[in-house]
mmCIF file of C-alpha atoms in Angstrom:
data_model
loop_
_atom_site.group_PDB
_atom_site.id
_atom_site.type_symbol
_atom_site.label_atom_id
_atom_site.label_comp_id
_atom_site.label_asym_id
_atom_site.label_seq_id
_atom_site.Cartn_x
_atom_site.Cartn_y
_atom_site.Cartn_z
ATOM 1 C CA MET A 13 -70.895 113.075 -10.341
ATOM 2 C CA THR A 14 -71.136 111.025 -14.041
ATOM 3 C CA SER A 15 -67.489 112.362 -15.321
ATOM 4 C CA PHE A 16 -65.988 110.870 -12.278
ATOM 5 C CA ASN A 17 -67.606 107.336 -12.850
ATOM 6 C CA SER A 18 -66.877 107.803 -16.386
ATOM 7 C CA MET A 19 -63.470 109.092 -15.683
ATOM 8 C CA ALA A 20 -62.389 105.822 -13.249
ATOM 9 C CA GLN A 21 -64.229 103.680 -15.678
ATOM 10 C CA LYS A 22 -61.945 104.694 -17.991
ATOM 11 C CA CYS A 23 -58.774 104.227 -15.574
ATOM 12 C CA PHE A 24 -60.676 100.746 -14.335
ATOM 13 C CA TRP A 25 -60.481 99.405 -17.994
ATOM 14 C CA LYS A 26 -56.559 100.908 -18.443
ATOM 15 C CA PHE A 27 -55.594 99.116 -15.484
ATOM 16 C CA VAL A 28 -57.015 95.887 -16.446
ATOM 17 C CA PHE A 29 -55.563 95.955 -19.821
ATOM 18 C CA PHE A 30 -52.238 96.447 -18.822
ATOM 19 C CA LEU A 31 -52.417 94.545 -16.147
ATOM 20 C CA LEU A 32 -52.986 91.297 -18.913
ATOM 21 C CA LEU A 33 -50.684 93.006 -21.350
ATOM 22 C CA SER A 34 -48.014 92.506 -18.569
ATOM 23 C CA ILE A 35 -49.291 88.747 -17.936
ATOM 24 C CA GLY A 36 -49.800 88.239 -21.127
ATOM 25 C CA LEU A 37 -45.682 88.380 -21.242
ATOM 26 C CA HIS A 38 -44.660 86.329 -18.894
ATOM 27 C CA VAL A 39 -46.335 83.103 -20.064
ATOM 28 C CA PRO A 40 -43.967 81.102 -22.079
ATOM 29 C CA ALA A 41 -44.861 81.477 -26.303
ATOM 30 C CA SER A 42 -44.466 77.151 -26.233
ATOM 31 C CA ALA A 43 -46.862 76.746 -23.481
ATOM 32 C CA ASP A 44 -49.776 75.723 -25.826
ATOM 33 C CA THR A 45 -47.917 74.684 -28.984
ATOM 34 C CA GLU A 46 -46.004 71.406 -29.669
ATOM 35 C CA PRO A 47 -42.616 71.539 -29.157
ATOM 36 C CA ALA A 48 -40.189 72.590 -32.299
ATOM 37 C CA ILE A 49 -38.608 69.484 -34.705
ATOM 38 C CA PRO A 50 -35.108 69.592 -34.400
ATOM 39 C CA PRO A 51 -32.399 70.441 -37.125
ATOM 40 C CA THR A 52 -31.332 67.487 -39.218
ATOM 41 C CA ALA A 53 -29.075 65.261 -37.696
ATOM 42 C CA GLU A 54 -25.498 65.699 -39.624
ATOM 43 C CA ALA A 55 -25.091 63.400 -41.427
ATOM 44 C CA PRO A 56 -21.686 61.098 -40.810
ATOM 45 C CA ALA A 57 -18.681 61.220 -43.592
ATOM 46 C CA TYR A 58 -19.286 59.643 -45.951
ATOM 47 C CA ILE A 59 -17.864 56.298 -46.877
ATOM 48 C CA LEU A 60 -16.954 54.845 -50.074
ATOM 49 C CA GLY A 61 -18.006 51.124 -50.890
ATOM 50 C CA THR A 62 -18.941 49.166 -54.179
ATOM 51 C CA GLY A 63 -20.793 50.505 -56.923
ATOM 52 C CA ASP A 64 -20.163 54.001 -55.882
ATOM 53 C CA LYS A 65 -18.791 56.466 -58.744
ATOM 54 C CA VAL A 66 -16.163 58.479 -58.322
ATOM 55 C CA ARG A 67 -14.697 60.954 -60.183
ATOM 56 C CA ILE A 68 -10.620 61.796 -60.188
ATOM 57 C CA SER A 69 -8.691 65.145 -60.852
ATOM 58 C CA VAL A 70 -5.325 65.123 -60.999
ATOM 59 C CA PHE A 71 -4.336 69.341 -61.891
ATOM 60 C CA GLY A 72 -2.128 69.353 -65.190
ATOM 61 C CA GLU A 73 -2.813 65.649 -66.015
ATOM 62 C CA PRO A 74 -5.769 65.335 -68.164
ATOM 63 C CA LYS A 75 -4.544 61.807 -68.739
ATOM 64 C CA LEU A 76 -5.461 60.541 -65.578
ATOM 65 C CA ASP A 77 -8.651 62.823 -64.740
ATOM 66 C CA GLY A 78 -11.826 60.161 -65.242
ATOM 67 C CA GLU A 79 -14.659 58.748 -63.572
ATOM 68 C CA TYR A 80 -13.499 55.522 -61.672
ATOM 69 C CA VAL A 81 -16.536 52.769 -59.645
ATOM 70 C CA VAL A 82 -15.385 51.684 -56.432
ATOM 71 C CA SER A 83 -15.336 47.186 -57.727
ATOM 72 C CA SER A 84 -16.944 44.430 -56.155
ATOM 73 C CA THR A 85 -13.598 43.719 -54.215
ATOM 74 C CA GLY A 86 -13.721 47.065 -52.796
ATOM 75 C CA VAL A 87 -10.659 49.048 -55.178
ATOM 76 C CA VAL A 88 -10.590 51.689 -57.774
ATOM 77 C CA SER A 89 -8.188 50.535 -60.366
ATOM 78 C CA PHE A 90 -6.243 53.840 -61.461
ATOM 79 C CA PRO A 91 -3.873 55.018 -64.043
ATOM 80 C CA LEU A 92 -0.221 54.848 -63.035
ATOM 81 C CA ILE A 93 -0.721 53.002 -59.555
ATOM 82 C CA GLY A 94 -2.805 50.007 -59.512
ATOM 83 C CA ASN A 95 -5.590 49.100 -57.214
ATOM 84 C CA ILE A 96 -6.528 51.876 -54.591
ATOM 85 C CA PRO A 97 -8.042 50.575 -51.524
ATOM 86 C CA ALA A 98 -11.652 52.610 -51.307
ATOM 87 C CA ARG A 99 -14.706 50.750 -49.744
ATOM 88 C CA GLY A 100 -15.077 51.650 -46.315
ATOM 89 C CA GLN A 101 -12.854 54.760 -46.574
ATOM 90 C CA THR A 102 -13.825 58.582 -47.060
ATOM 91 C CA VAL A 103 -13.298 60.689 -50.109
ATOM 92 C CA GLU A 104 -10.514 62.475 -48.755
ATOM 93 C CA ALA A 105 -8.629 59.528 -47.276
ATOM 94 C CA MET A 106 -9.101 57.579 -51.127
ATOM 95 C CA GLN A 107 -7.755 61.124 -52.480
ATOM 96 C CA GLU A 108 -4.856 61.537 -49.861
ATOM 97 C CA ASP A 109 -4.149 57.844 -50.664
ATOM 98 C CA ILE A 110 -3.605 58.699 -54.375
ATOM 99 C CA ARG A 111 -2.296 61.473 -53.824
ATOM 100 C CA SER A 112 0.894 60.104 -51.791
ATOM 101 C CA LYS A 113 1.309 56.926 -53.920
ATOM 102 C CA LEU A 114 1.214 59.231 -56.897
ATOM 103 C CA ALA A 115 4.111 61.550 -54.785
ATOM 104 C CA ALA A 116 6.022 58.095 -54.282
ATOM 105 C CA GLY A 117 7.319 57.778 -57.621
ATOM 106 C CA TYR A 118 5.669 59.364 -60.409
ATOM 107 C CA LEU A 119 4.830 63.236 -59.893
ATOM 108 C CA LYS A 120 6.177 65.969 -57.978
ATOM 109 C CA ASP A 121 3.930 67.138 -55.607
ATOM 110 C CA PRO A 122 0.711 65.930 -57.013
ATOM 111 C CA ARG A 123 -3.144 67.494 -56.424
ATOM 112 C CA VAL A 124 -5.597 65.370 -56.315
ATOM 113 C CA ALA A 125 -9.425 66.521 -55.878
ATOM 114 C CA ALA A 126 -12.265 63.854 -55.570
ATOM 115 C CA GLU A 127 -15.798 63.330 -56.010
ATOM 116 C CA VAL A 128 -18.986 61.004 -55.610
ATOM 117 C CA LEU A 129 -20.739 61.122 -58.782
ATOM 118 C CA ASN A 130 -23.514 58.356 -58.094
ATOM 119 C CA TYR A 131 -24.419 57.324 -54.678
ATOM 120 C CA ARG A 132 -24.969 53.572 -53.624
ATOM 121 C CA PRO A 133 -29.052 53.326 -53.541
ATOM 122 C CA PHE A 134 -30.877 52.817 -50.216
ATOM 123 C CA TYR A 135 -33.607 50.629 -49.800
ATOM 124 C CA ILE A 136 -37.131 51.118 -47.771
ATOM 125 C CA LEU A 137 -39.139 48.107 -46.822
ATOM 126 C CA GLY A 138 -42.144 46.983 -44.821
ATOM 127 C CA GLU A 139 -45.456 48.599 -44.139
ATOM 128 C CA ILE A 140 -44.895 50.974 -46.514
ATOM 129 C CA ASN A 141 -47.253 51.956 -49.976
ATOM 130 C CA LYS A 142 -43.796 51.239 -52.334
ATOM 131 C CA PRO A 143 -41.234 49.410 -51.253
ATOM 132 C CA GLY A 144 -38.327 48.564 -53.075
ATOM 133 C CA GLU A 145 -34.858 50.607 -54.092
ATOM 134 C CA TYR A 146 -34.454 54.533 -54.130
ATOM 135 C CA PRO A 147 -31.662 56.504 -55.490
ATOM 136 C CA PHE A 148 -29.991 57.970 -52.518
ATOM 137 C CA VAL A 149 -30.254 62.241 -52.596
ATOM 138 C CA ASN A 150 -27.851 63.957 -50.536
ATOM 139 C CA GLY A 151 -28.785 65.218 -47.394
ATOM 140 C CA ILE A 152 -32.241 63.061 -47.681
ATOM 141 C CA THR A 153 -33.657 62.482 -44.159
ATOM 142 C CA VAL A 154 -36.104 59.137 -43.410
ATOM 143 C CA GLN A 155 -39.067 61.532 -43.629
ATOM 144 C CA GLN A 156 -38.716 62.356 -46.969
ATOM 145 C CA ALA A 157 -37.617 58.163 -48.287
ATOM 146 C CA VAL A 158 -41.008 57.315 -46.429
ATOM 147 C CA ALA A 159 -42.865 60.530 -48.761
ATOM 148 C CA MET A 160 -40.804 58.817 -51.969
ATOM 149 C CA ALA A 161 -41.612 55.590 -51.164
ATOM 150 C CA GLY A 162 -45.411 56.462 -50.961
ATOM 151 C CA GLY A 163 -46.021 56.814 -47.899
ATOM 152 C CA PHE A 164 -46.865 54.688 -44.628
ATOM 153 C CA SER A 165 -49.670 51.742 -45.470
ATOM 154 C CA TYR A 166 -52.569 51.425 -43.221
ATOM 155 C CA ARG A 167 -51.348 48.632 -40.927
ATOM 156 C CA ALA A 168 -47.750 50.988 -40.083
ATOM 157 C CA ASN A 169 -45.928 51.375 -36.722
ATOM 158 C CA THR A 170 -45.328 55.653 -38.261
ATOM 159 C CA ARG A 171 -43.915 56.500 -34.603
ATOM 160 C CA ARG A 172 -40.624 53.924 -35.307
ATOM 161 C CA VAL A 173 -38.685 53.115 -37.994
ATOM 162 C CA PHE A 174 -35.650 50.169 -37.924
ATOM 163 C CA ILE A 175 -32.319 51.414 -39.989
ATOM 164 C CA LYS A 176 -29.823 49.165 -41.148
ATOM 165 C CA ARG A 177 -26.725 51.214 -41.855
ATOM 166 C CA ALA A 178 -23.947 50.031 -45.050
ATOM 167 C CA LEU A 179 -21.378 48.338 -42.538
ATOM 168 C CA ASP A 180 -22.987 47.858 -39.502
ATOM 169 C CA THR A 181 -24.715 44.031 -38.631
ATOM 170 C CA SER A 182 -27.298 45.034 -37.059
ATOM 171 C CA GLU A 183 -30.648 47.941 -36.954
ATOM 172 C CA ARG A 184 -31.480 50.348 -34.733
ATOM 173 C CA PRO A 185 -34.763 51.922 -33.472
ATOM 174 C CA ILE A 186 -35.244 55.377 -34.805
ATOM 175 C CA GLU A 187 -38.333 57.531 -33.217
ATOM 176 C CA ILE A 188 -39.209 59.073 -36.333
ATOM 177 C CA LYS A 189 -40.944 62.223 -34.886
ATOM 178 C CA SER A 190 -37.728 62.914 -32.805
ATOM 179 C CA VAL A 191 -35.232 63.568 -35.165
ATOM 180 C CA ALA A 192 -34.832 64.174 -39.077
ATOM 181 C CA VAL A 193 -32.472 61.180 -39.222
ATOM 182 C CA ALA A 194 -30.306 62.000 -42.382
ATOM 183 C CA LEU A 195 -29.701 58.510 -44.479
ATOM 184 C CA MET A 196 -26.759 57.128 -46.467
ATOM 185 C CA PRO A 197 -26.588 55.495 -49.519
ATOM 186 C CA GLY A 198 -26.955 51.538 -48.934
ATOM 187 C CA ASP A 199 -29.128 52.289 -45.809
ATOM 188 C CA THR A 200 -31.785 49.732 -45.565
ATOM 189 C CA ILE A 201 -35.104 51.590 -44.076
ATOM 190 C CA ARG A 202 -37.630 48.793 -42.455
ATOM 191 C CA VAL A 203 -40.807 50.139 -41.285
ATOM 192 C CA GLY A 204 -42.224 47.512 -39.069
ATOM 193 C CA GLU A 205 -46.319 47.193 -38.389
ATOM 194 C CA ARG A 206 -48.260 48.349 -35.396
ATOM 195 C CA PHE A 207 -50.260 46.647 -32.471
ATOM 196 C CA PHE A 208 -53.709 47.235 -32.000
#
């Protein structure tokens, strides 16, 4: 009789084990965990602005290759063709503009390459430990910018910041924990004060 009881007990415990195992497989893994942080928002195409330094190369024409700065009037002064509008354009658009002007009377089928060497800085101010101007690093997010500036002050609203893009006229609120927002050169981040 005891062997029957021990066999019944083993069967009972196996049944309980498999029952719990099957229940565990049907429970969502995220039931008690925080939601995953969404991936970094894609940064829009980079728009050139005053102070950006670009390298422009024309294949087979080393005398035209060089480093150029977007002037305060928003142009790049390029040999042979003069001032090229740059502010407000993408690097690709400026590159195509130079290519088409060189092809219009100076070079046959020119191949032009352009890249940004030095970006405009971004600014962070408000309730931050070290407000000021910081060098832009491609791919930097709002959270990383806050860390560069020494973190939030004790009075900071750590849930929301405000971003004003270089070409925008107004700032927009960003929920800092909702998405990793990519910064652009010339952006201004303002960290507000929290309300008790």
